[in-house]
Amino acid sequence: MRGTINGSLGAEYQKFQRKLAADFLAWQSAIVSEYARPDQFITQNFDYEWRNYSYGLQPDINQWDASRSLTVAGCDIYHPSAQDLTGREIAMGGAIARSLKKDNYLVLETEAQGNHGWLPYPNQLYLQAFSHLASGANSVMYWHWHSIHNAIESYWKGVLSHNLQENATYREACRIGADFCKYGSHLANLRKSCPVAFVLNNEALTALQWFPIHESLTYNDVFRWLFDAFYEINVECDILSENDIDLFSQYEILVTPALYSVSDTLVSALDAYVRNGGHLISTFRTAFADKMLKIYHDDQPHGLTEVFGMTYDQFTNGVNVGLKDCRFSFGDDRADAESAAPNTVRYWMELLRPATARTLASYDHSQWGQYAALTQNQYGKGSATYLGCYFEDKALLRQLLCSLCGQAQIEMPKETYPLIVRKGVNGLDRKILYYFNYSDTPRTVTYHGKPAVLLLRGKNGAGSAAADAPRAKVPSGSLPPDCPTVTEGEVLTLQDWDLAVLEILP
């Protein structure tokens, strides 16, 4: 098996290995369950594809299958810090963890001082902790308590350094714990309601290991290309597995990044989703092969040519190719986006031939200029957008997604990265709003909405508003007494690597 050059056989063996791991966890869970008290739970610290930090969907475990034997989903999330802290991995990892049990989850490991070069700037540990809560985590646990003195992780530093004495990281962790105690009842059990969902698939990930897009572009790269762009425009996303077909209709937009391996059941579900009013965004190498990685012999993308209103039968590498005639409007022929920079198309390009689809962008190339690169088709009550290539112009991608979100009537904040906005409903059925500043420059946000209370701030504390600021009129004892009121149009200043958390008053 390990020496096979048959991709279908090799991928099936990897699927078998994933099943063995899930079966083993189920066996362990059954043993523990015999002895567990009713108030005890079973969890497991799932991790992610590892690129010296958490990057994407784990290739060696089907976490949806494995998590069936758990009571509560758990995860490890690690990421660059200091000048490289973005919050992207926290949001990505949280979305996957949240998807496993369709519920809150536990961060069972995350960095304290962390890997070499990850020593957090002052207040970054605090910013990271509340970023986990904003994704739906119900815990933040550090690996590890103190930096160990031998073996491979000697320099993966914990809360304490090797001298086991108090330090700045320890004191910031103490502050986090104190604020969890003070405000935790208002921040725990956050329920998310995201307008966009990604459909991820372990089999597609494995397939594209056997039949690569490009040595520099993997399945998880395509996933993160789109997920990170939504994150940067402050559109929150859920993750679904291919077995979550019954949940498709809950979302305004479904995204299928490089969904290479598909069943006819999934194809029919995507067709019905669009026909009934949903908005589908798919990328190159979607719906190409069946579950055994046998390539379908009909027109590509398999079973979805009417949905997308186009087809293709040729593809190549993007070399000296740009995008031209970018049209991201909602029904006219006005060019709303500037042409992309030269050579922005890289690694993979499909030569799309629209039938009923509208061309959103064409290839800027002497030989391939007659083909569409991006298309959109109205199908039934919904729409289907197809990205036939990978392009490196991130600003153009964000502009395209903003256009598609507007078409789907998704409300978007005016703030964009490095100002990040996260929302949810807490265990008290009150709306919670997080503002994060992932930069070393102070920035302002303008609050819009019903009166709210400022639960806490990262650097200045909840009492940092003016001394004469009005206090929230809430039932006695339900909130700490120092929480000021925030009203429509009020401007909040976030310092570098800062945050603010608001609870909307009923």
Coordinates of C-alpha atoms in Angstrom, one line a residue:
M1 CA 0.0 0.0 0.0
R2 CA 2.7 2.5 0.9
G3 CA 4.5 1.9 -2.4
T4 CA 1.4 2.2 -4.6
I5 CA 1.3 4.7 -7.4
N6 CA -2.5 4.2 -7.8
G7 CA -4.0 7.4 -6.2
S8 CA -7.4 5.8 -5.7
L9 CA -5.9 2.9 -3.8
G10 CA -3.5 5.1 -1.8
A11 CA -6.3 7.5 -0.8
E12 CA -8.6 4.7 0.2
Y13 CA -5.9 3.3 2.5
Q14 CA -5.5 6.8 4.1
K15 CA -9.3 6.8 4.6
F16 CA -8.9 3.4 6.3
Q17 CA -6.2 4.8 8.5
R18 CA -8.4 7.7 9.5
K19 CA -11.2 5.2 10.4
L20 CA -8.8 3.2 12.6
A21 CA -8.0 6.4 14.6
A22 CA -11.7 7.2 15.0
D23 CA -12.4 3.6 16.0
F24 CA -9.6 3.7 18.6
L25 CA -11.0 6.9 20.1
A26 CA -14.5 5.4 20.3
W27 CA -13.1 2.3 22.0
Q28 CA -11.2 4.4 24.6
S29 CA -14.3 6.6 25.1
A30 CA -16.5 3.6 25.7
I31 CA -14.1 2.4 28.5
V32 CA -14.0 5.8 30.1
S33 CA -17.7 6.1 30.0
E34 CA -18.1 3.0 32.1
Y35 CA -16.5 4.8 35.0
A36 CA -17.3 8.4 34.4
R37 CA -19.7 10.3 36.7
P38 CA -22.8 11.9 35.2
D39 CA -21.1 15.3 35.6
Q40 CA -17.9 14.4 33.8
F41 CA -17.2 14.7 30.1
I42 CA -14.9 13.3 27.5
T43 CA -12.9 15.4 25.2
Q44 CA -9.8 15.2 22.9
N45 CA -7.3 17.8 21.8
F46 CA -7.6 17.7 18.0
D47 CA -5.1 19.7 16.1
Y48 CA -4.7 21.0 12.6
E49 CA -2.4 20.6 9.6
W50 CA 0.9 21.7 11.0
R51 CA 3.2 24.2 9.2
N52 CA 5.2 25.1 12.3
Y53 CA 1.8 26.5 13.4
S54 CA -1.9 25.5 13.0
Y55 CA -2.8 26.0 9.4
G56 CA -5.9 24.1 8.1
L57 CA -8.0 20.9 8.1
Q58 CA -6.1 18.0 9.7
P59 CA -5.2 15.5 6.9
D60 CA -4.7 12.4 9.1
I61 CA -8.0 12.4 11.0
N62 CA -11.6 12.9 10.0
Q63 CA -12.4 15.0 13.0
W64 CA -16.1 14.9 12.4
D65 CA -16.1 11.1 12.6
A66 CA -13.7 10.9 15.5
S67 CA -15.6 13.5 17.6
R68 CA -18.7 11.3 17.7
S69 CA -17.2 9.5 20.7
L70 CA -16.6 12.8 22.6
T71 CA -18.9 14.8 24.8
V72 CA -17.2 18.1 24.1
A73 CA -14.9 19.0 21.2
G74 CA -11.4 20.1 22.1
C75 CA -8.5 21.5 20.1
D76 CA -4.9 22.8 20.0
I77 CA -4.4 26.2 18.3
Y78 CA -0.9 27.6 17.8
H79 CA 0.1 30.6 15.6
P80 CA 2.7 33.2 15.1
S81 CA 2.7 36.1 17.6
A82 CA 4.5 39.4 18.2
Q83 CA 4.6 41.4 14.9
D84 CA 3.0 38.5 13.1
L85 CA -0.2 38.1 15.2
T86 CA -3.3 38.3 13.0
G87 CA -6.0 36.3 14.7
R88 CA -6.6 34.3 11.5
E89 CA -5.5 30.9 12.9
I90 CA -7.7 31.5 16.0
A91 CA -10.7 32.2 13.8
M92 CA -10.0 29.3 11.5
G93 CA -9.2 26.8 14.2
G94 CA -12.2 27.9 16.2
A95 CA -14.6 27.5 13.2
I96 CA -13.4 23.9 12.7
A97 CA -13.6 23.0 16.4
R98 CA -17.0 24.6 16.7
S99 CA -18.2 22.4 13.7
L100 CA -17.4 19.1 15.3
K101 CA -20.2 19.0 17.8
K102 CA -22.1 22.0 16.5
D103 CA -21.5 23.5 19.9
N104 CA -18.9 25.3 22.0
Y105 CA -15.5 23.8 22.4
L106 CA -12.4 23.8 24.6
V107 CA -9.0 25.2 23.7
L108 CA -7.0 22.5 25.5
E109 CA -3.7 23.8 24.3
T110 CA -2.5 27.1 23.1
E111 CA 0.7 29.1 23.4
A112 CA 2.0 31.0 26.4
Q113 CA 5.5 32.3 25.5
G114 CA 5.5 29.6 22.8
N115 CA 7.8 28.8 20.0
H116 CA 11.0 30.7 19.4
G117 CA 10.0 34.2 18.1
W118 CA 6.5 34.0 19.4
L119 CA 7.0 35.8 22.7
P120 CA 3.9 37.9 22.9
Y121 CA 4.0 41.7 23.0
P122 CA 2.4 43.2 26.2
N123 CA -1.4 42.6 26.0
Q124 CA -1.2 40.1 23.2
L125 CA -1.8 37.1 25.4
Y126 CA -5.0 38.9 26.7
L127 CA -6.0 39.7 23.1
Q128 CA -5.6 36.1 22.1
A129 CA -7.5 34.7 25.0
F130 CA -10.6 36.8 24.3
S131 CA -10.2 36.0 20.6
H132 CA -10.7 32.3 21.4
L133 CA -13.9 33.2 23.4
A134 CA -15.2 35.2 20.5
S135 CA -15.0 32.1 18.3
G136 CA -17.1 30.1 20.8
A137 CA -14.4 28.6 23.0
N138 CA -15.3 27.9 26.7
S139 CA -11.7 27.6 27.9
V140 CA -8.2 28.8 27.2
M141 CA -5.5 26.4 28.5
Y142 CA -1.8 27.0 28.0
W143 CA 1.0 24.6 26.9
H144 CA 2.5 24.6 29.3
W145 CA 2.7 25.7 32.9
H146 CA 6.5 26.1 33.0
S147 CA 9.2 25.8 30.4
I148 CA 10.7 22.3 30.6
H149 CA 14.3 21.6 31.2
N150 CA 15.1 18.7 28.7
A151 CA 13.9 17.0 25.6
I152 CA 12.5 18.2 22.3
E153 CA 10.2 21.0 23.7
S154 CA 12.8 22.6 26.0
Y155 CA 12.4 25.9 24.1
W156 CA 8.7 25.7 23.6
K157 CA 8.2 28.1 26.5
G158 CA 5.4 27.9 29.0
V159 CA 3.8 30.5 31.2
L160 CA 6.8 30.4 33.5
S161 CA 10.3 30.5 32.1
H162 CA 13.0 27.9 33.1
N163 CA 13.7 29.7 36.4
L164 CA 10.1 29.0 37.5
Q165 CA 9.6 32.6 38.7
E166 CA 6.9 35.1 38.0
N167 CA 7.3 37.0 34.8
A168 CA 5.2 39.3 32.5
T169 CA 3.5 36.4 30.8
Y170 CA 2.5 34.9 34.1
R171 CA 1.1 38.3 35.3
E172 CA -0.9 38.7 32.1
A173 CA -2.3 35.1 32.5
C174 CA -3.3 36.0 36.0
R175 CA -5.2 39.1 34.7
I176 CA -6.9 36.9 32.1
G177 CA -8.0 34.5 34.8
A178 CA -9.3 37.3 37.0
D179 CA -11.4 38.7 34.1
F180 CA -12.7 35.3 33.2
C181 CA -13.9 35.0 36.8
K182 CA -15.4 38.5 36.7
Y183 CA -17.0 38.5 33.3
G184 CA -17.2 34.8 32.4
S185 CA -20.9 34.3 32.9
H186 CA -21.4 37.0 30.2
L187 CA -18.9 35.5 27.8
A188 CA -19.2 31.7 28.1
N189 CA -21.4 29.5 25.8
L190 CA -21.3 32.0 23.0
R191 CA -23.6 31.0 20.2
K192 CA -22.5 32.0 16.7
S193 CA -24.8 32.7 13.8
C194 CA -22.6 33.0 10.7
P195 CA -23.9 33.9 7.3
V196 CA -21.3 32.0 5.4
A197 CA -20.2 28.3 5.6
F198 CA -17.3 26.4 4.1
V199 CA -17.9 22.8 3.0
L200 CA -14.6 20.9 3.8
N201 CA -13.8 17.4 2.9
N202 CA -10.9 15.1 4.0
E203 CA -11.2 13.1 0.8
A204 CA -10.7 16.1 -1.3
L205 CA -7.7 17.0 0.8
T206 CA -6.2 13.6 0.3
A207 CA -7.0 13.5 -3.4
L208 CA -5.1 16.7 -4.0
Q209 CA -2.1 15.2 -2.2
W210 CA -2.1 12.4 -4.9
F211 CA -3.1 14.7 -7.7
P212 CA -1.7 18.1 -6.7
I213 CA -2.9 21.5 -7.9
H214 CA 0.7 22.7 -7.7
E215 CA 3.6 22.0 -5.4
S216 CA 3.0 25.6 -4.1
L217 CA -0.8 25.4 -3.7
T218 CA -2.5 22.7 -1.6
Y219 CA -6.1 22.1 -0.6
N220 CA -5.6 24.0 2.7
D221 CA -4.0 26.8 0.8
V222 CA -7.2 27.3 -1.2
F223 CA -9.3 27.0 1.9
R224 CA -7.2 29.6 3.7
W225 CA -7.1 31.9 0.7
L226 CA -10.8 32.4 0.9
F227 CA -11.3 32.0 4.6
D228 CA -8.7 34.6 5.4
A229 CA -10.3 37.0 2.9
F230 CA -13.7 36.7 4.6
Y231 CA -12.0 37.2 7.9
E232 CA -10.4 40.4 6.7
I233 CA -13.7 41.9 5.6
N234 CA -15.3 40.8 8.9
V235 CA -17.7 38.2 7.5
E236 CA -17.8 35.3 10.0
C237 CA -17.8 31.8 8.7
D238 CA -18.8 28.3 9.9
I239 CA -17.4 25.0 8.7
L240 CA -19.5 22.1 7.5
S241 CA -18.7 18.6 6.5
E242 CA -20.1 17.0 3.4
N243 CA -22.6 15.2 5.7
D244 CA -24.1 18.4 6.9
I245 CA -26.4 18.7 3.9
D246 CA -29.4 19.4 6.0
L247 CA -27.7 22.6 7.3
F248 CA -26.9 24.1 3.9
S249 CA -30.1 26.2 3.8
Q250 CA -29.2 28.0 7.0
Y251 CA -26.5 30.0 5.2
E252 CA -26.7 32.8 2.7
I253 CA -23.4 31.7 1.1
L254 CA -21.8 28.3 0.8
V255 CA -18.1 28.0 -0.2
T256 CA -16.5 24.9 -1.7
P257 CA -12.7 25.3 -1.9
A258 CA -11.2 22.8 -4.3
L259 CA -13.9 20.2 -3.5
Y260 CA -12.3 17.7 -5.9
S261 CA -14.0 14.5 -4.7
V262 CA -17.8 14.6 -4.6
S263 CA -20.7 12.2 -4.5
D264 CA -23.8 12.6 -6.6
T265 CA -25.7 13.1 -3.3
L266 CA -23.5 16.2 -2.5
V267 CA -23.8 17.5 -6.1
S268 CA -27.6 17.2 -5.9
A269 CA -27.6 19.0 -2.6
L270 CA -25.5 21.9 -4.0
D271 CA -27.9 22.1 -7.0
A272 CA -30.9 22.3 -4.7
Y273 CA -29.2 24.9 -2.4
V274 CA -28.7 27.3 -5.3
R275 CA -32.1 26.5 -7.0
N276 CA -33.8 27.4 -3.7
G277 CA -32.1 30.7 -3.3
G278 CA -28.7 30.1 -1.9
H279 CA -25.4 31.6 -3.2
L280 CA -22.7 29.2 -4.0
I281 CA -19.0 30.1 -4.4
S282 CA -16.8 27.3 -5.8
T283 CA -13.2 27.3 -6.9
F284 CA -11.2 25.5 -9.5
R285 CA -10.9 21.7 -9.1
T286 CA -14.4 21.4 -7.6
A287 CA -16.6 18.4 -8.6
F288 CA -13.9 16.7 -10.6
A289 CA -13.9 13.1 -9.4
D290 CA -16.0 10.6 -7.5
K291 CA -15.4 9.2 -4.0
M292 CA -12.9 6.7 -5.3
L293 CA -11.1 9.5 -7.1
K294 CA -12.2 8.3 -10.5
I295 CA -12.6 11.3 -12.8
Y296 CA -16.1 11.8 -14.0
H297 CA -16.4 11.5 -17.8
D298 CA -19.1 14.1 -18.3
D299 CA -18.6 17.9 -18.7
Q300 CA -16.8 19.6 -15.8
P301 CA -17.7 20.5 -13.1
H302 CA -19.6 17.3 -12.8
G303 CA -23.3 17.6 -12.4
L304 CA -23.1 21.4 -11.9
T305 CA -22.6 22.8 -15.4
E306 CA -26.2 24.1 -15.4
V307 CA -25.8 25.5 -11.9
F308 CA -22.7 27.4 -12.9
G309 CA -23.8 28.1 -16.5
M310 CA -20.4 27.2 -17.9
T311 CA -18.0 24.4 -18.5
Y312 CA -14.3 23.8 -19.4
D313 CA -12.2 20.9 -20.6
Q314 CA -8.7 22.5 -20.6
F315 CA -6.5 23.8 -17.8
T316 CA -2.9 24.9 -17.4
N317 CA -0.5 26.7 -15.2
G318 CA -0.9 30.5 -14.8
V319 CA 2.3 31.9 -16.3
N320 CA 2.5 35.6 -17.2
V321 CA -1.3 35.8 -16.8
G322 CA -3.3 38.6 -15.3
L323 CA -7.1 39.3 -15.0
K324 CA -8.9 41.9 -17.1
D325 CA -12.4 43.3 -17.5
C326 CA -13.2 42.6 -13.8
R327 CA -17.0 43.2 -13.4
F328 CA -18.2 42.8 -9.9
S329 CA -21.5 44.7 -10.1
F330 CA -24.9 43.2 -9.5
G331 CA -26.6 43.2 -12.9
D332 CA -25.1 45.8 -15.2
D333 CA -22.0 45.7 -17.3
R334 CA -20.1 48.4 -15.4
A335 CA -16.5 47.5 -14.5
D336 CA -16.5 48.0 -10.8
A337 CA -13.0 46.6 -10.1
E338 CA -9.7 47.6 -11.5
S339 CA -7.9 45.1 -13.6
A340 CA -5.6 43.0 -11.5
A341 CA -1.9 43.4 -11.4
P342 CA 0.1 41.6 -14.2
N343 CA 1.0 38.0 -13.5
T344 CA -1.5 37.7 -10.6
V345 CA -2.8 34.4 -11.8
R346 CA -0.6 31.6 -10.5
Y347 CA -0.4 27.8 -10.3
W348 CA -3.7 26.7 -11.8
M349 CA -6.1 28.2 -14.4
E350 CA -9.2 26.6 -16.1
L351 CA -10.3 27.9 -19.4
L352 CA -14.0 28.6 -18.7
R353 CA -16.5 28.7 -21.5
P354 CA -19.7 30.5 -20.3
A355 CA -23.1 29.4 -21.6
T356 CA -25.7 31.3 -19.4
A357 CA -23.1 32.6 -17.0
R358 CA -21.9 36.1 -16.8
T359 CA -18.1 36.7 -17.1
L360 CA -16.8 38.5 -14.0
A361 CA -13.2 38.5 -15.3
S362 CA -11.2 37.2 -18.2
Y363 CA -7.6 36.2 -18.5
D364 CA -5.2 38.9 -19.5
H365 CA -3.0 36.9 -21.9
S366 CA -2.2 36.9 -25.6
Q367 CA -3.4 33.3 -26.1
W368 CA -6.0 32.7 -23.3
G369 CA -7.7 36.1 -23.4
Q370 CA -10.9 34.7 -25.0
Y371 CA -11.6 32.5 -21.9
A372 CA -13.4 33.5 -18.7
A373 CA -11.5 33.3 -15.4
L374 CA -14.4 34.1 -13.0
T375 CA -18.1 33.6 -13.8
Q376 CA -21.4 34.0 -12.1
N377 CA -24.7 32.4 -13.1
Q378 CA -28.3 33.0 -11.9
Y379 CA -29.9 29.6 -11.4
G380 CA -33.3 29.2 -10.0
K381 CA -33.7 31.6 -7.1
G382 CA -30.0 31.8 -6.3
S383 CA -26.6 32.3 -7.9
A384 CA -23.4 30.3 -8.4
T385 CA -20.0 32.0 -8.7
Y386 CA -17.0 30.0 -10.0
L387 CA -13.4 31.0 -9.5
G388 CA -11.5 29.2 -12.3
C389 CA -8.1 30.2 -11.2
Y390 CA -5.9 31.1 -8.2
F391 CA -4.9 34.8 -8.2
E392 CA -2.6 36.6 -5.8
D393 CA -4.2 40.0 -5.8
K394 CA -5.8 39.8 -2.3
A395 CA -7.4 43.2 -2.5
L396 CA -9.2 42.1 -5.7
L397 CA -10.4 38.9 -3.9
R398 CA -11.7 40.9 -1.0
Q399 CA -13.5 43.2 -3.4
L400 CA -15.1 40.3 -5.1
L401 CA -16.2 38.8 -1.8
C402 CA -17.6 42.1 -0.7
S403 CA -19.6 42.2 -3.9
L404 CA -20.9 38.7 -3.5
C405 CA -21.8 39.3 0.2
G406 CA -23.7 42.4 -0.9
Q407 CA -25.6 40.4 -3.5
A408 CA -26.5 37.9 -0.7
Q409 CA -27.7 40.8 1.5
I410 CA -25.1 40.0 4.2
E411 CA -24.5 42.9 6.5
M412 CA -20.9 43.8 6.7
P413 CA -19.2 46.2 9.2
K414 CA -17.3 49.1 7.7
E415 CA -14.3 48.0 9.7
T416 CA -11.8 45.7 8.0
Y417 CA -8.6 44.0 9.1
P418 CA -6.7 44.8 11.3
L419 CA -9.9 45.8 13.0
I420 CA -11.8 42.6 13.6
V421 CA -15.4 42.4 14.7
R422 CA -16.9 39.2 16.1
K423 CA -20.5 38.6 17.3
G424 CA -22.6 36.1 19.2
V425 CA -25.3 35.5 21.8
N426 CA -24.1 34.5 25.3
G427 CA -25.6 32.1 27.7
L428 CA -27.8 34.8 29.1
D429 CA -29.4 35.3 25.7
R430 CA -27.8 38.7 25.2
K431 CA -25.9 39.8 22.1
I432 CA -22.1 40.1 22.6
L433 CA -19.9 42.3 20.3
Y434 CA -16.1 42.0 20.2
Y435 CA -13.8 44.6 18.7
F436 CA -10.1 43.6 18.2
N437 CA -7.2 45.7 17.0
Y438 CA -4.6 43.3 15.5
S439 CA -2.0 46.0 14.9
D440 CA 0.6 48.2 16.7
T441 CA -1.3 51.4 15.8
P442 CA -4.2 52.8 17.8
R443 CA -7.5 52.7 15.8
T444 CA -11.1 53.9 16.3
V445 CA -14.4 52.1 15.8
T446 CA -17.8 53.6 15.7
Y447 CA -20.5 51.7 17.5
H448 CA -23.9 51.3 15.8
G449 CA -26.8 49.7 17.5
K450 CA -29.0 49.7 20.6
P451 CA -27.5 50.9 23.9
A452 CA -24.8 48.5 25.2
V453 CA -22.5 48.1 28.2
L454 CA -18.8 48.1 27.8
L455 CA -17.9 44.9 29.7
L456 CA -14.1 45.3 29.4
R457 CA -11.2 46.7 27.5
G458 CA -7.9 45.1 26.9
K459 CA -5.5 47.9 27.9
N460 CA -7.5 50.5 29.8
G461 CA -10.1 48.4 31.6
A462 CA -13.9 48.7 31.5
G463 CA -13.7 51.9 33.6
S464 CA -11.6 53.7 31.0
A465 CA -14.5 55.8 29.7
A466 CA -14.9 59.3 30.9
A467 CA -15.6 59.5 34.6
D468 CA -19.0 61.1 34.0
A469 CA -20.0 58.5 31.4
P470 CA -23.5 57.1 32.1
R471 CA -23.7 53.8 33.8
A472 CA -25.7 50.9 32.4
K473 CA -29.2 50.6 33.9
V474 CA -29.4 46.8 34.4
P475 CA -30.7 44.5 37.1
S476 CA -28.6 44.7 40.3
G477 CA -25.8 42.2 40.4
S478 CA -26.2 41.1 36.8
L479 CA -23.1 43.1 35.6
P480 CA -20.1 44.5 37.4
P481 CA -20.9 48.0 38.7
D482 CA -18.2 49.7 36.7
C483 CA -19.5 49.0 33.2
P484 CA -20.3 52.3 31.3
T485 CA -23.0 52.6 28.6
V486 CA -22.1 52.8 24.9
T487 CA -24.7 54.4 22.6
E488 CA -25.3 54.8 18.9
G489 CA -22.6 56.7 17.1
E490 CA -20.1 56.6 20.0
V491 CA -16.5 56.3 19.0
L492 CA -14.2 53.8 20.9
T493 CA -10.4 54.1 20.7
L494 CA -8.5 50.8 20.7
Q495 CA -4.9 51.0 21.5
D496 CA -2.3 48.8 19.9
W497 CA -3.1 45.1 20.3
D498 CA -6.3 46.1 22.1
L499 CA -9.9 44.9 22.4
A500 CA -13.3 46.0 23.6
V501 CA -16.2 43.7 24.5
L502 CA -19.8 45.0 24.5
E503 CA -23.0 43.4 25.7
I504 CA -26.1 44.8 24.0
L505 CA -28.9 45.8 26.4
P506 CA -32.3 44.1 25.9

